[in-house]
């Protein structure tokens, strides 16, 4: 691997045009490269046949087209697939393909940070301290790795895609790495390349209120909120970010989210925790909380992991909760865990690239990243 060469993956169209201008090439070269990289999935300049041999050599001297390295690929008995990816600095993150239970397609679950700055008590991923933000190349590269794995190049027509959706729900809080996430998603949405419609992309946040409106205005993707509690008291305990952005502020930001409508409802993700947030009273409080919002719910039975303090409610309790929401006219499916046998289910992603806390804290401080410390 040659670290002296610039990776063209992850550059915006304007940045790619600027790179071509820097080597004396016209903007149409950027358009050609874009097609080869993002529509055809090609990584070898020598195979980009619409580009002259001289130009191919010039590009190869200065640039690479590189994905994250796959160090482990696991496929679940339910056909969920998980990749452990290694980046140029040796750090790792995980990406998961989640098949749709009803259709021949599914979503690629993308990570945005190595580790996570949040410390949600129910989340295994959150037990790993934040190492760093992922770059735009590392974020969009995850979807490209998934396409490599399934041989889904060139970009198929929208109707014939196995990898039809992107959910930004992997490791990390995407709105704490917004610029890189936005650039990566803009590349993914570009119709001349990967071509995933914004209607097929869902970004999940734990509630970084100041960034939500900008996300809606710039990207227009579907919004999912990791809610998981209906009172500040419970949410403070299980999701410390709530102390910074309490429920009243979070729900106001949801009401202000650009593009939210009955056709494009906000998804509220709700992990069912036995004896914590799973009572009929909680369900009724949830209805009151979202009143007037175009909303739908994902009820997720807690996925146990070693050392966790929480338990999964029985199916009768979860079904009663769901029925209250559905009787009020909301979609509230109970999401059966996918990929549990390969630790690919919700809240189970956790890379092995952990470093000493002191050196991480120093590196994060140097990068201007402030961790959430709320006990």
Coordinates of C-alpha atoms in Angstrom, one line a residue, residues 3-300:
X3 CA 0.4 6.1 1.4
X4 CA 2.0 8.8 -0.7
X5 CA -0.8 8.6 -3.3
X6 CA -4.1 10.3 -2.9
X7 CA -7.2 8.1 -2.7
X8 CA -9.8 9.4 -5.2
X9 CA -12.6 7.6 -3.3
X10 CA -14.4 10.0 -1.0
X11 CA -13.6 13.2 -2.9
X12 CA -16.6 15.3 -3.9
X13 CA -17.2 16.1 -7.6
X14 CA -15.7 19.5 -7.1
X15 CA -12.6 18.1 -5.3
X16 CA -12.2 15.5 -8.1
X17 CA -12.3 18.3 -10.7
X18 CA -9.7 20.2 -8.7
X19 CA -7.4 17.2 -8.6
X20 CA -7.7 16.9 -12.4
X21 CA -7.0 20.6 -12.9
X22 CA -3.9 20.2 -10.7
X23 CA -2.5 17.7 -13.2
X24 CA -3.5 19.8 -16.2
X25 CA -6.7 17.8 -17.1
X26 CA -10.1 19.1 -18.1
X27 CA -13.2 18.7 -15.9
X28 CA -14.6 15.9 -18.2
X29 CA -11.9 13.6 -16.9
X30 CA -13.4 13.9 -13.4
X31 CA -16.8 12.8 -14.9
X32 CA -15.1 9.8 -16.6
X33 CA -13.4 8.8 -13.3
X34 CA -16.6 9.2 -11.4
X35 CA -18.4 6.8 -13.7
X36 CA -15.6 4.2 -13.5
X37 CA -15.3 4.4 -9.7
X38 CA -18.9 4.7 -8.6
X39 CA -20.9 3.2 -11.4
X40 CA -18.6 0.5 -12.6
X41 CA -16.8 -0.1 -9.3
X42 CA -13.4 -0.2 -11.0
X43 CA -10.3 0.2 -8.9
X44 CA -7.6 -0.3 -11.6
X45 CA -6.9 2.7 -13.8
X46 CA -5.5 0.4 -16.5
X47 CA -9.0 -1.1 -16.9
X48 CA -10.7 2.3 -17.4
X49 CA -10.9 1.9 -21.1
X50 CA -12.4 5.3 -22.0
X51 CA -9.2 6.9 -20.6
X52 CA -6.1 7.0 -22.7
X53 CA -3.1 4.8 -21.8
X54 CA -1.0 7.9 -21.2
X55 CA -3.7 9.3 -18.8
X56 CA -4.0 6.0 -17.1
X57 CA -0.3 6.0 -16.3
X58 CA -0.4 9.6 -15.1
X59 CA -3.2 8.8 -12.8
X60 CA -1.5 5.7 -11.4
X61 CA 1.6 7.7 -10.5
X62 CA -0.3 10.0 -8.3
X63 CA -3.6 8.4 -7.2
X64 CA -5.3 5.2 -6.0
X65 CA -8.9 4.0 -5.9
X66 CA -9.0 2.2 -2.6
X67 CA -11.6 0.6 -0.4
X68 CA -11.2 -0.3 3.3
X69 CA -9.6 -3.7 3.7
X70 CA -11.9 -6.6 4.6
X71 CA -10.2 -8.5 7.5
X72 CA -13.2 -10.7 8.3
X73 CA -16.5 -11.5 6.6
X74 CA -19.2 -13.4 8.4
X75 CA -22.6 -14.6 7.1
X76 CA -25.4 -15.4 9.6
X77 CA -27.8 -18.3 9.3
X78 CA -30.4 -15.7 8.4
X79 CA -28.2 -14.4 5.6
X80 CA -27.2 -11.2 7.4
X81 CA -23.6 -10.5 6.5
X82 CA -21.0 -8.6 8.5
X83 CA -17.6 -7.2 7.5
X84 CA -14.8 -6.2 9.8
X85 CA -12.9 -3.5 7.9
X86 CA -9.4 -2.2 8.5
X87 CA -8.5 1.3 7.5
X88 CA -5.1 2.7 6.5
X89 CA -4.1 3.5 10.1
X90 CA -4.9 0.0 11.3
X91 CA -8.1 1.0 13.1
X92 CA -11.3 -1.0 12.4
X93 CA -15.0 -0.7 12.1
X94 CA -17.9 -2.9 11.2
X95 CA -20.5 -2.8 8.4
X96 CA -23.5 -5.1 8.1
X97 CA -25.9 -6.1 5.3
X98 CA -29.4 -6.6 6.7
X99 CA -31.7 -8.6 4.4
X100 CA -35.4 -7.5 4.2
X101 CA -37.6 -10.2 5.6
X102 CA -40.3 -9.7 2.9
X103 CA -38.3 -8.8 -0.2
X104 CA -35.3 -9.8 -2.2
X105 CA -33.3 -6.8 -1.1
X106 CA -31.9 -5.2 2.0
X107 CA -30.0 -2.4 3.7
X108 CA -26.3 -1.8 4.3
X109 CA -25.7 -0.5 7.8
X110 CA -22.9 2.0 7.7
X111 CA -20.6 3.1 10.6
X112 CA -19.4 6.7 10.9
X113 CA -16.9 6.5 13.7
X114 CA -14.4 4.0 15.1
X115 CA -16.0 3.5 18.5
X116 CA -18.6 6.0 19.7
X117 CA -18.5 9.2 21.7
X118 CA -21.8 8.3 23.3
X119 CA -22.1 5.9 26.2
X120 CA -25.7 4.5 25.9
X121 CA -26.0 2.0 28.7
X122 CA -27.8 -0.7 26.6
X123 CA -25.4 -0.5 23.6
X124 CA -22.4 -2.8 23.3
X125 CA -21.0 -0.5 20.6
X126 CA -21.1 2.3 23.1
X127 CA -18.8 0.5 25.5
X128 CA -15.9 1.2 23.1
X129 CA -14.5 4.6 23.5
X130 CA -14.4 6.9 20.4
X131 CA -11.1 6.5 18.6
X132 CA -11.7 8.9 15.7
X133 CA -14.2 10.0 13.1
X134 CA -14.2 8.1 9.8
X135 CA -13.4 10.0 6.6
X136 CA -15.8 10.4 3.7
X137 CA -13.8 7.7 1.8
X138 CA -14.1 5.3 4.7
X139 CA -17.8 5.8 5.0
X140 CA -18.8 5.5 1.3
X141 CA -16.1 2.8 1.0
X142 CA -18.2 0.6 3.3
X143 CA -21.1 0.5 0.9
X144 CA -18.6 -0.2 -2.0
X145 CA -17.1 -3.1 -0.1
X146 CA -20.6 -4.6 0.3
X147 CA -21.2 -4.2 -3.4
X148 CA -17.9 -5.9 -4.1
X149 CA -18.9 -8.8 -1.8
X150 CA -22.2 -9.3 -3.7
X151 CA -20.8 -8.5 -7.2
X152 CA -23.3 -5.7 -7.6
X153 CA -21.4 -3.7 -10.2
X154 CA -22.1 -1.9 -12.5
X155 CA -24.8 0.0 -10.5
X156 CA -28.0 -2.0 -11.2
X157 CA -31.3 -0.3 -12.1
X158 CA -33.2 0.7 -9.0
X159 CA -35.6 -2.2 -9.4
X160 CA -33.0 -4.9 -9.5
X161 CA -30.8 -4.1 -6.5
X162 CA -30.0 -6.5 -3.7
X163 CA -28.3 -3.7 -1.8
X164 CA -31.1 -1.2 -2.2
X165 CA -30.9 0.9 1.0
X166 CA -28.4 2.6 3.3
X167 CA -29.0 2.9 7.0
X168 CA -26.5 5.1 8.8
X169 CA -26.9 3.2 12.1
X170 CA -23.6 1.5 12.6
X171 CA -20.8 2.4 15.0
X172 CA -20.8 6.1 16.0
X173 CA -23.0 9.1 16.1
X174 CA -23.3 10.4 12.5
X175 CA -24.2 14.0 13.5
X176 CA -20.9 14.3 15.4
X177 CA -19.1 13.6 12.1
X178 CA -21.5 15.5 9.9
X179 CA -19.3 16.9 7.2
X180 CA -17.7 13.6 6.3
X181 CA -21.1 11.8 6.5
X182 CA -22.7 14.4 4.3
X183 CA -20.0 14.1 1.6
X184 CA -20.1 10.3 1.6
X185 CA -23.9 10.3 1.3
X186 CA -23.9 12.9 -1.5
X187 CA -21.5 10.6 -3.4
X188 CA -23.8 7.6 -2.7
X189 CA -26.9 9.6 -3.9
X190 CA -25.3 10.9 -7.1
X191 CA -27.3 9.5 -10.0
X192 CA -24.3 9.0 -12.3
X193 CA -22.5 6.7 -9.8
X194 CA -23.8 4.6 -6.9
X195 CA -27.3 6.1 -7.4
X196 CA -29.1 5.4 -4.1
X197 CA -32.1 7.7 -3.8
X198 CA -32.3 9.9 -0.7
X199 CA -35.7 8.1 0.0
X200 CA -33.7 4.9 0.5
X201 CA -31.3 6.4 3.0
X202 CA -32.0 6.7 6.7
X203 CA -29.7 8.5 9.1
X204 CA -30.1 7.6 12.8
X205 CA -29.2 10.0 15.5
X206 CA -29.3 9.8 19.3
X207 CA -30.5 13.4 19.3
X208 CA -27.8 15.9 18.4
X209 CA -30.4 18.6 18.2
X210 CA -28.3 21.5 16.7
X211 CA -27.3 19.4 13.6
X212 CA -30.7 17.9 12.8
X213 CA -32.1 20.7 10.7
X214 CA -28.9 21.1 8.7
X215 CA -29.0 17.4 8.0
X216 CA -32.5 17.7 6.6
X217 CA -31.8 20.8 4.5
X218 CA -28.5 19.5 3.0
X219 CA -29.3 15.8 2.5
X220 CA -33.0 15.4 2.7
X221 CA -32.6 11.8 3.8
X222 CA -35.0 9.9 6.1
X223 CA -34.5 10.6 9.8
X224 CA -34.5 8.0 12.6
X225 CA -34.3 8.9 16.2
X226 CA -32.8 6.6 18.8
X227 CA -35.4 7.4 21.4
X228 CA -35.7 4.4 23.8
X229 CA -37.4 6.3 26.7
X230 CA -40.3 8.6 27.2
X231 CA -39.1 10.5 30.3
X232 CA -36.0 12.6 30.8
X233 CA -35.4 10.7 34.0
X234 CA -35.1 7.3 32.3
X235 CA -33.4 8.7 29.1
X236 CA -30.8 10.5 31.2
X237 CA -29.9 7.2 32.8
X238 CA -29.7 5.0 29.7
X239 CA -28.7 7.7 27.2
X240 CA -26.5 10.4 28.7
X241 CA -26.8 12.7 25.6
X242 CA -30.3 13.4 26.9
X243 CA -28.7 15.6 29.7
X244 CA -27.4 17.9 27.0
X245 CA -30.4 17.7 24.6
X246 CA -33.5 16.7 26.7
X247 CA -36.7 15.3 25.2
X248 CA -38.5 18.7 24.9
X249 CA -35.7 20.1 22.7
X250 CA -35.3 16.8 20.7
X251 CA -39.0 16.6 19.9
X252 CA -39.1 20.3 18.8
X253 CA -36.2 19.5 16.4
X254 CA -38.2 16.6 15.1
X255 CA -41.1 18.9 14.4
X256 CA -38.7 21.3 12.6
X257 CA -37.1 18.5 10.5
X258 CA -37.2 19.6 6.8
X259 CA -39.1 17.2 4.5
X260 CA -40.9 15.2 7.2
X261 CA -44.4 14.4 6.1
X262 CA -46.9 11.5 6.2
X263 CA -45.2 10.1 3.1
X264 CA -41.8 10.4 4.8
X265 CA -42.4 9.8 8.5
X266 CA -39.7 10.1 11.2
X267 CA -38.8 6.7 12.6
X268 CA -38.5 6.4 16.4
X269 CA -36.3 3.5 17.4
X270 CA -37.2 2.0 20.7
X271 CA -35.2 -0.7 22.3
X272 CA -37.4 -2.7 24.7
X273 CA -35.7 -3.1 28.1
X274 CA -37.4 -5.3 30.6
X275 CA -38.9 -3.3 33.5
X276 CA -37.3 -0.1 32.3
X277 CA -39.4 1.3 29.4
X278 CA -41.8 -1.5 28.4
X279 CA -45.0 -0.9 30.3
X280 CA -48.4 0.1 28.8
X281 CA -48.0 3.5 30.6
X282 CA -44.7 4.0 28.7
X283 CA -46.5 3.2 25.4
X284 CA -49.2 5.7 26.1
X285 CA -46.6 8.3 27.1
X286 CA -44.8 7.6 23.8
X287 CA -48.0 8.4 21.9
X288 CA -48.4 11.7 23.8
X289 CA -44.7 12.6 23.0
X290 CA -45.1 12.2 19.2
X291 CA -48.6 13.7 18.9
X292 CA -48.9 15.7 15.8
X293 CA -45.7 14.3 14.2
X294 CA -45.5 12.2 11.1
X295 CA -44.1 9.2 13.0
X296 CA -43.6 5.5 12.9
X297 CA -41.9 3.2 15.4
X298 CA -39.4 0.4 15.3
X299 CA -39.6 -1.7 18.5
X300 CA -36.4 -3.6 19.0

